[in-house]
XYZ file of N, CA, C and O in Angstrom:
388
model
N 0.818 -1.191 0.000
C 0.000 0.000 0.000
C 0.869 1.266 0.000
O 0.465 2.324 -0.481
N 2.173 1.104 0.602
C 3.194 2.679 0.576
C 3.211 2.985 -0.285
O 2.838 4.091 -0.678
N 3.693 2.037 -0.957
C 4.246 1.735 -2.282
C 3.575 2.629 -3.363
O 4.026 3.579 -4.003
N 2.509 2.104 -3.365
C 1.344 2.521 -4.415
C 1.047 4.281 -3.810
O 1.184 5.187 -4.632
N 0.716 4.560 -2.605
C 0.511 6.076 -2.524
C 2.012 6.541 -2.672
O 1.914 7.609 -3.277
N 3.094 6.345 -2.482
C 4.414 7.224 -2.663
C 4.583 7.220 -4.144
O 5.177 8.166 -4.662
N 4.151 6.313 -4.826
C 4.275 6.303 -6.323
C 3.288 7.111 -6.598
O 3.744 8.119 -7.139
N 2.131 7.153 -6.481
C 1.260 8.540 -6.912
C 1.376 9.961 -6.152
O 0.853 11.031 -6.464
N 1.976 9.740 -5.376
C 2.567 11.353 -4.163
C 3.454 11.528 -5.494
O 2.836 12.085 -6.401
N 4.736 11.176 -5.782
C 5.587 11.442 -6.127
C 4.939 11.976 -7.871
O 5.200 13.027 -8.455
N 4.339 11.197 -8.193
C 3.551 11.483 -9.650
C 2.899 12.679 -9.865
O 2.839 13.269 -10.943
N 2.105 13.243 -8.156
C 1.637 14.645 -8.591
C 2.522 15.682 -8.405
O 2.550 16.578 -9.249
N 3.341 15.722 -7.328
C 4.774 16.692 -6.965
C 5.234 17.176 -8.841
O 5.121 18.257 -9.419
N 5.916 15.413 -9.478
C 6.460 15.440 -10.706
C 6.063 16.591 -11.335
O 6.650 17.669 -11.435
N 4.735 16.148 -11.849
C 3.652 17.127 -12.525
C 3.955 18.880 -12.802
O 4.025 19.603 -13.796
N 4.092 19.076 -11.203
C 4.328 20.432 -10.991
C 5.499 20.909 -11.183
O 5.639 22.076 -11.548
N 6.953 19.766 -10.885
C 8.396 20.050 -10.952
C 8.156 20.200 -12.297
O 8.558 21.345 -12.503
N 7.619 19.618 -13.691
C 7.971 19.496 -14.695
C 7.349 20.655 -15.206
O 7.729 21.045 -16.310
N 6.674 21.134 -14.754
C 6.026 22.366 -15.524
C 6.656 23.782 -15.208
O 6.715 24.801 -15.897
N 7.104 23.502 -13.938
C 7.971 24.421 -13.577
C 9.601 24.811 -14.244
O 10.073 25.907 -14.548
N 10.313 23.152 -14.329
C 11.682 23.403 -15.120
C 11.246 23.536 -16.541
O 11.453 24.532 -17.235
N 10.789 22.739 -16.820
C 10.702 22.783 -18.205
C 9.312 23.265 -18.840
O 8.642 22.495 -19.527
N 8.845 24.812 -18.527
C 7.546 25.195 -19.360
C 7.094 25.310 -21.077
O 6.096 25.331 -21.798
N 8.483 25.362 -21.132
C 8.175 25.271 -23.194
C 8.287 24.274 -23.454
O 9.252 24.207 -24.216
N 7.746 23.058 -23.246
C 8.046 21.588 -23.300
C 6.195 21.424 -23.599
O 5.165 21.578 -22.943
N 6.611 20.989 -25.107
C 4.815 20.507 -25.639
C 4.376 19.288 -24.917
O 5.142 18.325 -24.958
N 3.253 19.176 -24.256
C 2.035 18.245 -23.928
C 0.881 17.669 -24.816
O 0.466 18.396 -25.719
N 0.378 16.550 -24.660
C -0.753 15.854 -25.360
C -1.501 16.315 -24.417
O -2.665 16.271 -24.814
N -1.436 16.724 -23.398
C -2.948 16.804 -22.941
C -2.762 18.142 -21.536
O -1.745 18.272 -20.855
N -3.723 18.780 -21.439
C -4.138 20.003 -20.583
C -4.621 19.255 -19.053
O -5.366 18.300 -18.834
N -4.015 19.951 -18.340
C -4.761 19.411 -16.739
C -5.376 20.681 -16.475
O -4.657 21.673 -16.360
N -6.705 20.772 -16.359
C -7.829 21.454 -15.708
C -7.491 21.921 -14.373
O -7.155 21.336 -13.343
N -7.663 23.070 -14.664
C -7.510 24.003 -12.846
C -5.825 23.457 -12.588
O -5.461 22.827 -11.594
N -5.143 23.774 -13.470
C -4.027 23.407 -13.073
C -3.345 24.209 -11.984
O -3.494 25.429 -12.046
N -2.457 23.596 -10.772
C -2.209 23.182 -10.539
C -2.934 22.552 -9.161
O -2.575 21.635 -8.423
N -3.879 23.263 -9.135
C -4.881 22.296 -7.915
C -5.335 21.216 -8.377
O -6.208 20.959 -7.548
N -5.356 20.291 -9.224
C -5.982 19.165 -8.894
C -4.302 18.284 -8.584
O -4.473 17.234 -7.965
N -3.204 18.505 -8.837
C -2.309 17.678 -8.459
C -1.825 17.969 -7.177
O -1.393 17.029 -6.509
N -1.818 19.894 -6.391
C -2.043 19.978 -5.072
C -2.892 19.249 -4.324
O -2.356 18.890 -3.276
N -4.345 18.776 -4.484
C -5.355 18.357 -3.979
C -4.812 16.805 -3.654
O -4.598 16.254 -2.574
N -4.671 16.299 -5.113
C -3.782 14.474 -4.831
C -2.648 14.795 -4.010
O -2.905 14.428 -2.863
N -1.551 15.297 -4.082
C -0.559 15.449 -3.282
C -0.882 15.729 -1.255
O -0.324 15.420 -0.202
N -1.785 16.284 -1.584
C -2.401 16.610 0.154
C -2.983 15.318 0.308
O -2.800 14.684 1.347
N -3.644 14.886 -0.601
C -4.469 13.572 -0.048
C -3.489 12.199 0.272
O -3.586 11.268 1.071
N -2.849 12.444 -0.407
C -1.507 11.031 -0.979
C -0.928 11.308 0.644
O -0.813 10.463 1.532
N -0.662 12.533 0.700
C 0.227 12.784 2.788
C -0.884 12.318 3.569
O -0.739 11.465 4.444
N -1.990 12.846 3.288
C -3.098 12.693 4.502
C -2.971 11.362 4.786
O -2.840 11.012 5.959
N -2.993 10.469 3.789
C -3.597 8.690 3.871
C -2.703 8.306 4.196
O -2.934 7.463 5.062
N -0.855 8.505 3.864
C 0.007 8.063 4.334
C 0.397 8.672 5.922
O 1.535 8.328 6.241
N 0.060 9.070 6.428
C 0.105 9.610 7.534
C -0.876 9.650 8.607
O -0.671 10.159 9.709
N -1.837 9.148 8.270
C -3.012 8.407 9.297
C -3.160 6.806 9.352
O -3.958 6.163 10.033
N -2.255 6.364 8.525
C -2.697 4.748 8.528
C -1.666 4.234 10.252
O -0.633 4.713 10.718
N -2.294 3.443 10.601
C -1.658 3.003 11.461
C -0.381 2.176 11.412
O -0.227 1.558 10.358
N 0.384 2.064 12.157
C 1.898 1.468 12.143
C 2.908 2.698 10.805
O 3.982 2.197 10.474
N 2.678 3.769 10.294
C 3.022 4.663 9.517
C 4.499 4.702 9.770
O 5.183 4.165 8.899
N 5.080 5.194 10.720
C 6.430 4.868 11.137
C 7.541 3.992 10.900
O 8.725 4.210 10.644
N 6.796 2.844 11.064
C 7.115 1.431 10.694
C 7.674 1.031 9.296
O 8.733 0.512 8.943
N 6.254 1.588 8.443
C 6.093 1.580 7.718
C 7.670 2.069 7.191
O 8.616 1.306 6.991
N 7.664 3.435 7.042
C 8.559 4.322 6.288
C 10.220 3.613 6.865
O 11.162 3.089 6.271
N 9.939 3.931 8.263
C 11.626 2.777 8.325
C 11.663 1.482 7.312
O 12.713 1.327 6.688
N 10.590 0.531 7.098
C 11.092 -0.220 6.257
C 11.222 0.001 4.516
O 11.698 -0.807 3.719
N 10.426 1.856 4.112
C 10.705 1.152 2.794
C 12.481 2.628 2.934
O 13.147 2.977 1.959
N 12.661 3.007 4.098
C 14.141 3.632 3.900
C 14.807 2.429 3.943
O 15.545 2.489 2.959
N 15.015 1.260 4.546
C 15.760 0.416 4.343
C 15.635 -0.232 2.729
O 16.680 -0.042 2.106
N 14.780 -0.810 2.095
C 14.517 -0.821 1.156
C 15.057 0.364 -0.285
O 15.280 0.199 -1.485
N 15.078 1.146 0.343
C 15.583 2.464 -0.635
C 16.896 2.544 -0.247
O 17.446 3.110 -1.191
N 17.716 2.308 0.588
C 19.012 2.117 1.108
C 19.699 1.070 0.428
O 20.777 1.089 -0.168
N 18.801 0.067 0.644
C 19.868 -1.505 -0.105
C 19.885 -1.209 -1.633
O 20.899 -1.230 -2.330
N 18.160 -0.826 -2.214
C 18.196 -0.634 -3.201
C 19.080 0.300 -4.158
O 19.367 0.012 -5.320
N 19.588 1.837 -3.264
C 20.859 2.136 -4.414
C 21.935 1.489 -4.008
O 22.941 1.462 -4.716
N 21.867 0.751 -2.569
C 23.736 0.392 -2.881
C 23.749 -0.806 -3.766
O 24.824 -1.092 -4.295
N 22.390 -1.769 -4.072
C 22.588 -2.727 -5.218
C 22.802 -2.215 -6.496
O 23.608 -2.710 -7.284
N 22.027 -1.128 -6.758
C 22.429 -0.120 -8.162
C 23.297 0.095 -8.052
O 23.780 -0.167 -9.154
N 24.430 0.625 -7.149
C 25.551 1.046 -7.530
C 26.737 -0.333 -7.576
O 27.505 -0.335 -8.538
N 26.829 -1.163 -6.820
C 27.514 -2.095 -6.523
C 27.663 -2.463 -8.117
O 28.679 -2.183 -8.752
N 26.174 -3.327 -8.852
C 26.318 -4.005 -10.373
C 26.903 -3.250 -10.784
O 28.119 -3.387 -10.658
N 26.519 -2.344 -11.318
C 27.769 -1.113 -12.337
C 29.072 -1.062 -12.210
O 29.930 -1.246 -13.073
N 29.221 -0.733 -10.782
C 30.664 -0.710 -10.420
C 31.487 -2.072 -10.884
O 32.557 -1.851 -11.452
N 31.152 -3.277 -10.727
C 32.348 -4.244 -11.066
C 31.913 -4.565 -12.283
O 32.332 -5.682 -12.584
N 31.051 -3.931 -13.382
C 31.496 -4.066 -14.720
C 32.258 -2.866 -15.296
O 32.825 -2.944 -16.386
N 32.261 -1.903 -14.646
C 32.683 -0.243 -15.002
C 31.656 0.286 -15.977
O 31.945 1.054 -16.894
N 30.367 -0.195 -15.713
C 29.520 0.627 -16.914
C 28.456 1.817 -16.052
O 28.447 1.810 -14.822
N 27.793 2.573 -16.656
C 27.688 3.942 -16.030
C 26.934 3.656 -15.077
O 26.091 2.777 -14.896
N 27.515 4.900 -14.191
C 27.511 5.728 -14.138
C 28.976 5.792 -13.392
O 29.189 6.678 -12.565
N 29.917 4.872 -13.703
C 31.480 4.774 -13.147
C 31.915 4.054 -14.554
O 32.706 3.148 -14.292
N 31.768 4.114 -15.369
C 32.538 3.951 -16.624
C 33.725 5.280 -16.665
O 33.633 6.339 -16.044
N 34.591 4.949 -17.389
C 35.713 5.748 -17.803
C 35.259 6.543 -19.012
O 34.893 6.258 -20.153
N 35.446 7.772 -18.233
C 34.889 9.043 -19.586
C 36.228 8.825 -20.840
O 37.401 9.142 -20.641
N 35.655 8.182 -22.186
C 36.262 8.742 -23.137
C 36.131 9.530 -23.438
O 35.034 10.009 -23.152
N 37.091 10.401 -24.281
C 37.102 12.052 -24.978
C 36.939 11.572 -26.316
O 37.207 10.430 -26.689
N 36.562 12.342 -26.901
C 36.363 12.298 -28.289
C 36.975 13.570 -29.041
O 36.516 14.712 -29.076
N 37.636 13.283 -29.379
C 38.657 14.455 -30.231
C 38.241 14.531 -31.641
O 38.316 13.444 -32.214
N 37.768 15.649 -32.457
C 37.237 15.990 -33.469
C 38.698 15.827 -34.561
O 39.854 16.140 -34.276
N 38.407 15.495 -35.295
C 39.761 15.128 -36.690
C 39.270 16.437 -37.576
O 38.105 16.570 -37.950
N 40.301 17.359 -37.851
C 39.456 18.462 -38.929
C 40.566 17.893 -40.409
O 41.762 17.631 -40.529
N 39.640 17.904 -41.123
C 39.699 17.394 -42.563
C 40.649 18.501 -42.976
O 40.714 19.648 -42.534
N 41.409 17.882 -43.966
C 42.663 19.350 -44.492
C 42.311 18.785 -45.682
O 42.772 19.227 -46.735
């Protein structure tokens, strides 16, 4: 159940970060009364996560979970050297004579 409201918390926040960095960036589609209806989900997404019981609990286990999970992201990469610890090649431009 975290799971699923932190994935839609985080989906309406997005919404707003993206409109904010990037405003000349074309859309398929218009959100109505913008930006209150993704304020409105975002208040609701805290409210529910923050009244359920054992909530605390909760969040210590998915920080552990989010803890193992980048040091496993970083660990694989690292002992093949592929990114985001790969070796920056340069690329040197050849000018034609």
């Amino acid at each position: 159940m975290i799971r699923i409201l932190l994935q839609y918390l985080v989906q309406a926040v997005g919404v707003i970060v993206l409109r904010i960095r990037r405003p000349e960036m074309k859309r398929p589609f218009r959100m109505w009364l913008y930006p209150l209806p993704a304020l409105i989900a975002a208040g609701s997404f805290i409210f529910i996560l923050v009244s359920r019981r054992g909530f605390l609990r909760e969040i210590r286990y998915a920080a552990i979970i989010l803890v193992v999970g980048i040091a496993v992201y970083c660990c694989a990469p690292g002992e093949k050297r592929e990114w985001p610890f790969a070796v920056a090649q340069s690329f040197v431009s050849r000018s034609r004579s």
